PDB file of C-alpha atoms in Angstrom:
ATOM      1  CA  UNK A   1     373.384 162.754 121.203  1.00 52.00           C
ATOM      2  CA  UNK A   2     369.986 161.125 121.628  1.00 56.00           C
ATOM      3  CA  UNK A   3     367.236 163.094 123.308  1.00 57.00           C
ATOM      4  CA  UNK A   4     364.719 161.363 125.508  1.00 57.00           C
ATOM      5  CA  UNK A   5     361.151 162.430 125.286  1.00 57.00           C
ATOM      6  CA  UNK A   6     359.409 161.062 128.358  1.00 58.00           C
ATOM      7  CA  UNK A   7     356.059 162.570 127.444  1.00 62.00           C
ATOM      8  CA  UNK A   8     355.520 159.726 124.916  1.00 70.00           C
ATOM      9  CA  UNK A   9     356.163 157.063 127.400  1.00 80.00           C
ATOM     10  CA  UNK A  10     353.396 155.701 129.727  1.00 86.00           C
ATOM     11  CA  UNK A  11     354.057 154.008 132.998  1.00 84.00           C
ATOM     12  CA  UNK A  12     351.730 151.032 133.861  1.00 84.00           C
ATOM     13  CA  UNK A  13     349.109 151.991 136.379  1.00 79.00           C
ATOM     14  CA  UNK A  14     349.309 150.140 139.671  1.00 83.00           C
ATOM     15  CA  UNK A  15     345.675 149.939 140.634  1.00 80.00           C
ATOM     16  CA  UNK A  16     346.241 148.248 143.897  1.00 85.00           C
ATOM     17  CA  UNK A  17     348.458 150.917 145.096  1.00 90.00           C
ATOM     18  CA  UNK A  18     346.009 153.524 143.998  1.00 88.00           C
ATOM     19  CA  UNK A  19     343.159 151.712 145.885  1.00 87.00           C
ATOM     20  CA  UNK A  20     345.389 151.617 149.002  1.00 92.00           C
ATOM     21  CA  UNK A  21     346.019 155.334 148.857  1.00 93.00           C
ATOM     22  CA  UNK A  22     342.296 155.961 148.405  1.00 91.00           C
ATOM     23  CA  UNK A  23     341.508 153.855 151.499  1.00 92.00           C
ATOM     24  CA  UNK A  24     344.076 155.575 153.576  1.00 95.00           C
ATOM     25  CA  UNK A  25     342.853 159.088 152.565  1.00 95.00           C
ATOM     26  CA  UNK A  26     339.397 158.100 153.950  1.00 93.00           C
ATOM     27  CA  UNK A  27     340.683 156.123 156.990  1.00 95.00           C
ATOM     28  CA  UNK A  28     339.199 152.912 155.733  1.00 94.00           C
ATOM     29  CA  UNK A  29     340.586 149.426 156.184  1.00 94.00           C
ATOM     30  CA  UNK A  30     340.243 146.736 153.564  1.00 90.00           C
ATOM     31  CA  UNK A  31     337.184 145.163 155.046  1.00 92.00           C
ATOM     32  CA  UNK A  32     335.482 148.479 155.521  1.00 92.00           C
ATOM     33  CA  UNK A  33     336.048 149.509 151.894  1.00 89.00           C
ATOM     34  CA  UNK A  34     334.904 146.076 150.776  1.00 87.00           C
ATOM     35  CA  UNK A  35     331.688 146.496 152.754  1.00 91.00           C
ATOM     36  CA  UNK A  36     330.960 149.829 151.231  1.00 90.00           C
ATOM     37  CA  UNK A  37     331.645 148.724 147.679  1.00 86.00           C
ATOM     38  CA  UNK A  38     329.456 145.684 147.953  1.00 88.00           C
ATOM     39  CA  UNK A  39     329.825 142.097 146.755  1.00 86.00           C
ATOM     40  CA  UNK A  40     329.721 142.720 142.986  1.00 85.00           C
ATOM     41  CA  UNK A  41     332.772 145.014 142.864  1.00 81.00           C
ATOM     42  CA  UNK A  42     336.030 143.634 141.769  1.00 76.00           C
ATOM     43  CA  UNK A  43     339.546 145.162 141.222  1.00 69.00           C
ATOM     44  CA  UNK A  44     339.566 143.607 137.827  1.00 71.00           C
ATOM     45  CA  UNK A  45     336.453 145.478 136.797  1.00 66.00           C
ATOM     46  CA  UNK A  46     338.136 148.703 137.955  1.00 62.00           C
ATOM     47  CA  UNK A  47     341.327 147.964 136.066  1.00 60.00           C
ATOM     48  CA  UNK A  48     339.707 147.143 132.836  1.00 59.00           C
ATOM     49  CA  UNK A  49     337.194 149.971 133.017  1.00 59.00           C
ATOM     50  CA  UNK A  50     334.142 148.175 134.440  1.00 52.00           C
ATOM     51  CA  UNK A  51     332.730 144.806 134.063  1.00 48.00           C
TER      52      UNK A  51
END
């Protein structure tokens, strides 16, 4: 019988979903969040660890 150790597996992080949850926690719409983050912020920079 094979055992399955899920602690060694990593699921891909869905950054878009996490950002949506963050927005909803603070009651922000996409345009409101975008205005607060400023023009230089990108989701790619967030996903990669900052660019």
